[in-house]
Short mmCIF file of C-alpha atoms in Angstrom, two decimals:
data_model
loop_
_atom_site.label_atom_id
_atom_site.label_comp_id
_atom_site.label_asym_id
_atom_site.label_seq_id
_atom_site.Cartn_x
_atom_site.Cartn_y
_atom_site.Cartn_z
CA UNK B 24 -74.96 -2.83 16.62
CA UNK B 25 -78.61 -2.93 16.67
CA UNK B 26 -80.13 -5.29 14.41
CA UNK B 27 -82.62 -4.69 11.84
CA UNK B 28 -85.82 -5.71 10.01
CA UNK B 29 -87.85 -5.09 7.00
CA UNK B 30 -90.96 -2.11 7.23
CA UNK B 31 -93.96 -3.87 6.09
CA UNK B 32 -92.60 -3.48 2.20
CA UNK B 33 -91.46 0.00 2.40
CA UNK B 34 -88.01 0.03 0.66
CA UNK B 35 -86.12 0.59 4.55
CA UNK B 36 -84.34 -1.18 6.81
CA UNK B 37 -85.20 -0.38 10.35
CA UNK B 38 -83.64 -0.74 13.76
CA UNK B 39 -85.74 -3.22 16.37
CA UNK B 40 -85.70 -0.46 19.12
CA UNK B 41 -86.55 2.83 17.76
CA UNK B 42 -86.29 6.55 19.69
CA UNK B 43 -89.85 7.88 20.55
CA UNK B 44 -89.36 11.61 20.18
CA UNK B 45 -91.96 12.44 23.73
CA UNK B 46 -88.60 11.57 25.39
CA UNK B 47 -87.26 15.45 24.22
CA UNK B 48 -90.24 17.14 24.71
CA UNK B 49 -87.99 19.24 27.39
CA UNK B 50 -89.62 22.17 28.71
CA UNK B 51 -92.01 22.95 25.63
CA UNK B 52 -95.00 21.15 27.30
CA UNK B 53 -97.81 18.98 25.68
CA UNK B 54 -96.84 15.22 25.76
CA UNK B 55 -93.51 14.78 27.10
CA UNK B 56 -91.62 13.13 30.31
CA UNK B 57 -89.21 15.77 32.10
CA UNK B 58 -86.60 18.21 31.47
CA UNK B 59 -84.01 17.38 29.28
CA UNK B 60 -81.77 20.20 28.08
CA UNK B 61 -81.32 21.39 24.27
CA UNK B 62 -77.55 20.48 24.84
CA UNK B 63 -78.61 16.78 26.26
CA UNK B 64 -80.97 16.36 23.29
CA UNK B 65 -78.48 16.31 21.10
CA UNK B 66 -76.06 14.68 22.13
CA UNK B 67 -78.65 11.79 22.87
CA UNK B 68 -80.26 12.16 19.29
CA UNK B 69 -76.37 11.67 18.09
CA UNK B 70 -75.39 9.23 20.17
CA UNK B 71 -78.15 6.76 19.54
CA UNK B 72 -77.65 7.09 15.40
CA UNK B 73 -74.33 6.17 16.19
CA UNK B 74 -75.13 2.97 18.42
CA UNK B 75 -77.46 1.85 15.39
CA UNK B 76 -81.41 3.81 16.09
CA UNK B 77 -82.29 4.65 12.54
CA UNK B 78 -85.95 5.43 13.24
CA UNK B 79 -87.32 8.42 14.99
CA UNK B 80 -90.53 8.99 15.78
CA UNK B 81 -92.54 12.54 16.71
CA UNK B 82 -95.03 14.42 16.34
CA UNK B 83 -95.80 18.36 16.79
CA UNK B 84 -97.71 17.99 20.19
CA UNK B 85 -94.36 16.63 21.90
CA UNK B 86 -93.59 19.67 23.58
CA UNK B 87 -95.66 21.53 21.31
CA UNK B 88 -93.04 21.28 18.55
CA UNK B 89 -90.10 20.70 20.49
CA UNK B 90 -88.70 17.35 19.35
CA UNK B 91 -89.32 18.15 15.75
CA UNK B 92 -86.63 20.85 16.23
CA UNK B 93 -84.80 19.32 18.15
CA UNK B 94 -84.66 15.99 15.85
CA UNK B 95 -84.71 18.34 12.72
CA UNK B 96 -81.14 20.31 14.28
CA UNK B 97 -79.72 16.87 15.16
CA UNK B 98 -79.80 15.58 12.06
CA UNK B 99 -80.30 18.21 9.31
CA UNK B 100 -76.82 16.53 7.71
CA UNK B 101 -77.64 13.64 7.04
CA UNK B 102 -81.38 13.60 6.37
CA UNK B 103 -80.90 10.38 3.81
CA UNK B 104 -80.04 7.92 6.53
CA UNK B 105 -82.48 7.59 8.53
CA UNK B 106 -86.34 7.40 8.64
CA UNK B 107 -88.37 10.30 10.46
CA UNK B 108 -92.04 9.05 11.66
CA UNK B 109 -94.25 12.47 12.23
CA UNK B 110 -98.17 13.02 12.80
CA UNK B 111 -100.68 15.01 12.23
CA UNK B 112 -104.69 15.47 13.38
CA UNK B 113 -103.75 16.15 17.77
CA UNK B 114 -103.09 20.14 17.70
CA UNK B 115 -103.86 23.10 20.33
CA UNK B 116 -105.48 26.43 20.78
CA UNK B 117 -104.13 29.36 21.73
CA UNK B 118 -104.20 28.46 25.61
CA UNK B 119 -102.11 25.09 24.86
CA UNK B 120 -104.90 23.27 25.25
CA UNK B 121 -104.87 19.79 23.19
CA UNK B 122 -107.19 18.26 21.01
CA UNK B 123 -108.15 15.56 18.72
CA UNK B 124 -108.94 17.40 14.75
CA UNK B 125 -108.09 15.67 11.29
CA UNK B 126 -109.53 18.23 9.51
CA UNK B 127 -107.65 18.19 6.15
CA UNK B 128 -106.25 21.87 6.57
CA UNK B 129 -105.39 21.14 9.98
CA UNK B 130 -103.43 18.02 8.97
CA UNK B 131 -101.85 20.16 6.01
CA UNK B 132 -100.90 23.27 8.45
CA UNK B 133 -99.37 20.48 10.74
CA UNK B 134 -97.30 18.58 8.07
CA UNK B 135 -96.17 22.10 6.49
CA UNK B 136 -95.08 23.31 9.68
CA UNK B 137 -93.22 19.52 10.80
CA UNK B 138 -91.04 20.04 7.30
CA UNK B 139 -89.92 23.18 8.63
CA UNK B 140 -89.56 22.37 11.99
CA UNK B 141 -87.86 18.99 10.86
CA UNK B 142 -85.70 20.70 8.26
CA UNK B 143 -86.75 18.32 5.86
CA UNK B 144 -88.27 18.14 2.49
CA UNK B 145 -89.69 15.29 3.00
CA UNK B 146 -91.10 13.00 5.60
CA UNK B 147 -90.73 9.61 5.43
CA UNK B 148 -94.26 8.27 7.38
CA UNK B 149 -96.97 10.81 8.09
CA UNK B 150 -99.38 9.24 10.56
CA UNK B 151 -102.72 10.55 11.26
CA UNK B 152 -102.22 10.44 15.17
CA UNK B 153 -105.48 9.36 16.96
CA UNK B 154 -108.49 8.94 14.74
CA UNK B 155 -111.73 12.02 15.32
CA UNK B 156 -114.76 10.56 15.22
CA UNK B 157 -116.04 14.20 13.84
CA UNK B 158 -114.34 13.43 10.40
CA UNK B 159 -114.40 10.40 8.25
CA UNK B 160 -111.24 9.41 7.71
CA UNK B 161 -111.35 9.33 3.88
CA UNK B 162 -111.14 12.97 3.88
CA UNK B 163 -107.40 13.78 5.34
CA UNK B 164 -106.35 10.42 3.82
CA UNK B 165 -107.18 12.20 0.42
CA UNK B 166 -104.53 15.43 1.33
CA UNK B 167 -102.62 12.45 2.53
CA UNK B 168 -102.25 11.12 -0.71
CA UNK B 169 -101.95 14.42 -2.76
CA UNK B 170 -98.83 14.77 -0.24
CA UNK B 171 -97.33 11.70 -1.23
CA UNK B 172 -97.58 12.68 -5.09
CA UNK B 173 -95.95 16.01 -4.73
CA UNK B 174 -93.31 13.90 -2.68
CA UNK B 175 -93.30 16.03 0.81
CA UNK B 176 -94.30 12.51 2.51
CA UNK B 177 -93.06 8.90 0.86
CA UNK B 178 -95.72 6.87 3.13
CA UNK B 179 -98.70 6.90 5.30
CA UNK B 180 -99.51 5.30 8.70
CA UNK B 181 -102.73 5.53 11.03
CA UNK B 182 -101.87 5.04 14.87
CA UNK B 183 -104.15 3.73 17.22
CA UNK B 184 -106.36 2.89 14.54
CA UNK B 185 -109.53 0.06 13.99
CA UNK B 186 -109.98 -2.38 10.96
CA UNK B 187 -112.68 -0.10 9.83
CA UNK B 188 -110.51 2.85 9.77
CA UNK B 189 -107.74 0.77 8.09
CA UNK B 190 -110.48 -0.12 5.10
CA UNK B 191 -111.96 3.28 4.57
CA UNK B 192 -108.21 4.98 4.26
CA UNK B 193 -107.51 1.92 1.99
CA UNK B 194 -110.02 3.16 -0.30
CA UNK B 195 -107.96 6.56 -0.90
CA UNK B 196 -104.36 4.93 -0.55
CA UNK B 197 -102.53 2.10 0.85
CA UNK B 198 -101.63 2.66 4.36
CA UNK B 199 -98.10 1.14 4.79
CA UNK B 200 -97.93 1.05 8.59
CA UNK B 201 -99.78 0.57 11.99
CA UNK B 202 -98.85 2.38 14.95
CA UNK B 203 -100.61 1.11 18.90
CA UNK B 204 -99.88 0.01 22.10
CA UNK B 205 -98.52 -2.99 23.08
CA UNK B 206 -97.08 -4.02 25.79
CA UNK B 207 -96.99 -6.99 28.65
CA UNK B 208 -99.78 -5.18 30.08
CA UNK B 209 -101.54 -4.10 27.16
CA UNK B 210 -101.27 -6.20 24.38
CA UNK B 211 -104.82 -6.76 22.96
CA UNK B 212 -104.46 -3.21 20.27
CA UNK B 213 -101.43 -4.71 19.06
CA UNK B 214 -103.19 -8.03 18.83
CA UNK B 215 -106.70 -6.99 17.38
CA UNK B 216 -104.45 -5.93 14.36
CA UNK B 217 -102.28 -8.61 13.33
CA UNK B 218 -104.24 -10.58 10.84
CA UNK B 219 -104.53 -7.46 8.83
CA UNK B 220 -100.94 -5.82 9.48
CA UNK B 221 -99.88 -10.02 8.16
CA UNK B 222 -102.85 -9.71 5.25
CA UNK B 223 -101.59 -6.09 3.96
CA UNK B 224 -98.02 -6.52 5.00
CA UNK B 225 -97.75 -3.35 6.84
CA UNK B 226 -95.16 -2.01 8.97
CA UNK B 227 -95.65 -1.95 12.87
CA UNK B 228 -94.31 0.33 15.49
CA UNK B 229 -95.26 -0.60 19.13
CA UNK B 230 -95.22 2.48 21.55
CA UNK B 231 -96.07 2.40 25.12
CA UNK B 232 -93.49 -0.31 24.71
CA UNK B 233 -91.88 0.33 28.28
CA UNK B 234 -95.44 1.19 29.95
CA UNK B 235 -94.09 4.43 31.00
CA UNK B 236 -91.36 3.40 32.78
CA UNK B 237 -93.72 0.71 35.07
CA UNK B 238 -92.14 -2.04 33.21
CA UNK B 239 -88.59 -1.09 33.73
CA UNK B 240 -89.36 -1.15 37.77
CA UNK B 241 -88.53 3.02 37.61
CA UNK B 242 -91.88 4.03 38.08
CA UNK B 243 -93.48 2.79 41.43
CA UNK B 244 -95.76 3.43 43.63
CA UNK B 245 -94.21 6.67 45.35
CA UNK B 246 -92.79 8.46 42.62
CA UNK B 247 -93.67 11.60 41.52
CA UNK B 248 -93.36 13.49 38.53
CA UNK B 249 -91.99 16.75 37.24
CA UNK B 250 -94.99 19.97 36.20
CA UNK B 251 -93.73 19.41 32.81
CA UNK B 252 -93.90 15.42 32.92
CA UNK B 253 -97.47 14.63 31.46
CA UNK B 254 -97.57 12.00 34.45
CA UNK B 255 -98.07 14.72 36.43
CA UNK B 256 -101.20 16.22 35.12
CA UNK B 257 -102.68 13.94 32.21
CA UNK B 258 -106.14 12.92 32.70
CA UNK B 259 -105.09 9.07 31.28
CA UNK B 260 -102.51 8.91 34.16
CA UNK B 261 -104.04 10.55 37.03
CA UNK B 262 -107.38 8.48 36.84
CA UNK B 263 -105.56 5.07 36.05
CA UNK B 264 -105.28 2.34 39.19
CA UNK B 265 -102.13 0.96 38.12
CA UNK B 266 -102.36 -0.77 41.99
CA UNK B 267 -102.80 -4.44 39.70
CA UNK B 268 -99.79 -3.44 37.56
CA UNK B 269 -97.27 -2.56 40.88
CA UNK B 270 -98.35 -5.87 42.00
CA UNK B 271 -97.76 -8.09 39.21
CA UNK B 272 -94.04 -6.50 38.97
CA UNK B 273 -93.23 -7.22 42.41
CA UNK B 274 -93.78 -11.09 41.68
CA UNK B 275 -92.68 -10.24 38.19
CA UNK B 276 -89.18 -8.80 39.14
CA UNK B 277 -88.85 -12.51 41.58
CA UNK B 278 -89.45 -14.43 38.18
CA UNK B 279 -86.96 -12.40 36.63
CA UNK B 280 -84.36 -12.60 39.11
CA UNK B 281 -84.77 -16.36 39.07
CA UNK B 282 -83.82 -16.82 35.32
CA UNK B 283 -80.98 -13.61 35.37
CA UNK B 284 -82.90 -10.96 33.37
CA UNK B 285 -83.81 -7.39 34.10
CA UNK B 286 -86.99 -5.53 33.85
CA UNK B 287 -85.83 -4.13 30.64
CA UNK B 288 -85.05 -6.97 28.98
CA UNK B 289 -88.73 -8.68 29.59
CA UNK B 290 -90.40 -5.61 28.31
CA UNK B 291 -88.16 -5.39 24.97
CA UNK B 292 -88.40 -9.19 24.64
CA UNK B 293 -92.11 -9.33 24.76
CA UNK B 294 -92.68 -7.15 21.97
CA UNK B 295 -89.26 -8.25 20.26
CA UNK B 296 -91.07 -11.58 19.61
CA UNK B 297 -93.80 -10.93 17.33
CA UNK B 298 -92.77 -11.46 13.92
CA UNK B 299 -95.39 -8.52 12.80
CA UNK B 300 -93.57 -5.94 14.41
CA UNK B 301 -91.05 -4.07 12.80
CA UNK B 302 -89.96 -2.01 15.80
CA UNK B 303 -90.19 -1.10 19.35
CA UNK B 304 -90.28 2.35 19.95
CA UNK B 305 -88.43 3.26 23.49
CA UNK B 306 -88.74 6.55 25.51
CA UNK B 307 -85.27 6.87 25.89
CA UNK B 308 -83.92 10.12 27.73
CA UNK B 309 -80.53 9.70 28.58
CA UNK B 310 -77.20 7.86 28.15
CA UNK B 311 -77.58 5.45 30.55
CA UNK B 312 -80.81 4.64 29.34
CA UNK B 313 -79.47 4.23 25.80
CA UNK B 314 -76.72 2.01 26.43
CA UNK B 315 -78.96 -0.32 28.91
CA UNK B 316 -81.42 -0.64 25.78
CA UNK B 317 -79.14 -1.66 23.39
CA UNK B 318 -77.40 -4.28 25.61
CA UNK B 319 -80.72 -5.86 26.94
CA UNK B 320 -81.02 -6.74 23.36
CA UNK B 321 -78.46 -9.29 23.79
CA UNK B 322 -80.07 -11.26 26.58
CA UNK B 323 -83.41 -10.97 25.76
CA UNK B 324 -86.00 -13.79 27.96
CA UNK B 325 -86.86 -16.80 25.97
CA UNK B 326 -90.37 -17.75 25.50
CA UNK B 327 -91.05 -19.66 28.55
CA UNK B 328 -89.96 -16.64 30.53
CA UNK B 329 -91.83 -14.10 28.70
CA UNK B 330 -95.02 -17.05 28.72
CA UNK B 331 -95.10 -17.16 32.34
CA UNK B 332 -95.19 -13.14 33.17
CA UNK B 333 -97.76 -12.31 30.51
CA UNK B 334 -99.86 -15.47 32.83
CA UNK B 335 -98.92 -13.36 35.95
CA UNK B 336 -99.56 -9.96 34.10
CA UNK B 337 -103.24 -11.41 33.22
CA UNK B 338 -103.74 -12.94 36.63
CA UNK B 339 -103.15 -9.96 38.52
CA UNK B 340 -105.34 -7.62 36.06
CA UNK B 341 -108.37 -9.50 35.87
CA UNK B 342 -108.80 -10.13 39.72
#
């Protein structure tokens, strides 16, 4: 089974990989990865409770409500036994077009509508998603809280979030958990956070954990992407060079090979070893996938492994 660890002090036990809900976006659109079929989701919702994933993380603009169903149908039977991550504050207009809003209403529209979706009466973390720099944070942090006291959320979380966020939602309520990227190749939100997630004894979630699939040696240079794949149209993919990353895996992949470990295992271990995180969330979106996560667990890189690629990671970035 998957081991566990504490969630900052929330009263929960958490798996150390955890599913990231983009994964069934499907067909619906917004922020997803590919086709999956209602069927498929389902089974792979199921089949990762039962190989230990207690934590599953969404939000409404993955596949513009998609994996909220889809998660919500999965597990509308046993609600109690695991813990459901959902945001609020990135929403759409009529034309699917996305944007950033934390509005209060907007945030309380959202939330109502993730209970239903969700089949839930209550969420157990309700993120703000990305924060707006057209609304001071304070204000949806005070629905937030009203939230919490009528009991349709237990805890809040900011993602991709600042220290000066942090302390102006602290003024309304405590924020029990962090969500940002973090990664071999990105590890500097993760890291500009740990004295206070360590301070304030938050929970942490990691997501871009895999690096879109870079990291795991699937994505390459060639490969293209599904319409319904954000790869294929999203502004933050199209317009990144990722010529520095492709480079560092290909002498990466020879350090790997050297010391028997896989791609997989060297992303998951890099993450795995921070004692602040609580738990890596993983784009997971089949079987195969699932079963090669939960096994790399078992043979994850030790440090002087993981020391040396984050060297080659920074060497080839910086030139």
């Amino acid at each position: 089974m998957i081991p566990q660890s504490s969630f900052g002090t929330l009263n929960f036990q958490v798996s150390k990989i955890a599913f990231g809900g983009a994964s069934i976006s499907g067909d619906g659109g917004g922020y997803g990865f590919g086709p999956i079929s209602d069927d498929d989701s389902l089974v792979l919702l199921a089949s990762s409770f039962e190989n230990g994933i207690n934590l599953y993380d969404t939000a409404p603009v993955y596949g513009f409500r998609k994996s909220e169903q889809m998660i919500g149908k999965a597990f509308s039977g046993i609600r109690d036994k695991l813990f459901i991550v959902s945001k609020g504050g990135i929403t759409w207009d009529d034309s699917k077009r996305i944007h950033i809003d934390n509005n209060p209403k907007i945030i309380q529209n959202m939330l109502e509508r993730s209970l239903k979706d969700l089949r839930t009466d209550y969420i157990d973390l309700y993120m703000i998603h990305w924060p707006d720099r057209n609304i001071d944070i304070r204000k949806p942090m005070e629905y937030l809280s009203r939230a919490k006291d009528d009991g349709k959320i237990r805890s809040i979380g900011l993602c991709n979030t600042s220290d000066d966020e942090i302390i102006k939602a602290g003024e309304i309520d405590r924020v029990d958990a962090l969500q940002a990227e973090c990664n071999l190749f990105n590890p500097l939100p993760f890291e500009s956070l740990r004295s206070t997630l360590k301070e304030q004894k938050m929970g942490f979630m990691s997501w871009g954990t895999l690096d879109k699939g870079i990291l795991t040696g699937r994505v390459t240079p060639g490969r293209t992407f599904d319409p319904v794949d954000a790869r294929s149209w999203a502004p933050w993919w199209k317009h990144e060079d990722r010529t520095p990353k492709f480079k560092a895996m290909e002498r990466i992949k020879q350090l790997l090979e050297e010391n028997n470990h896989s791609c997989l295992e060297l992303a998951l271990g890099y993450v795995l070893q921070f004692s602040e995180l609580s738990t890596a969330l993983c784009g997971i979106r089949n079987m195969e996938q699932l079963t090669s996560a939960i096994n790399a667990l078992q043979h994850l890189p030790e440090t002087p492994v993981l020391e040396e690629a984050r060297s080659i990671a920074e060497e080839e970035l910086t030139q």
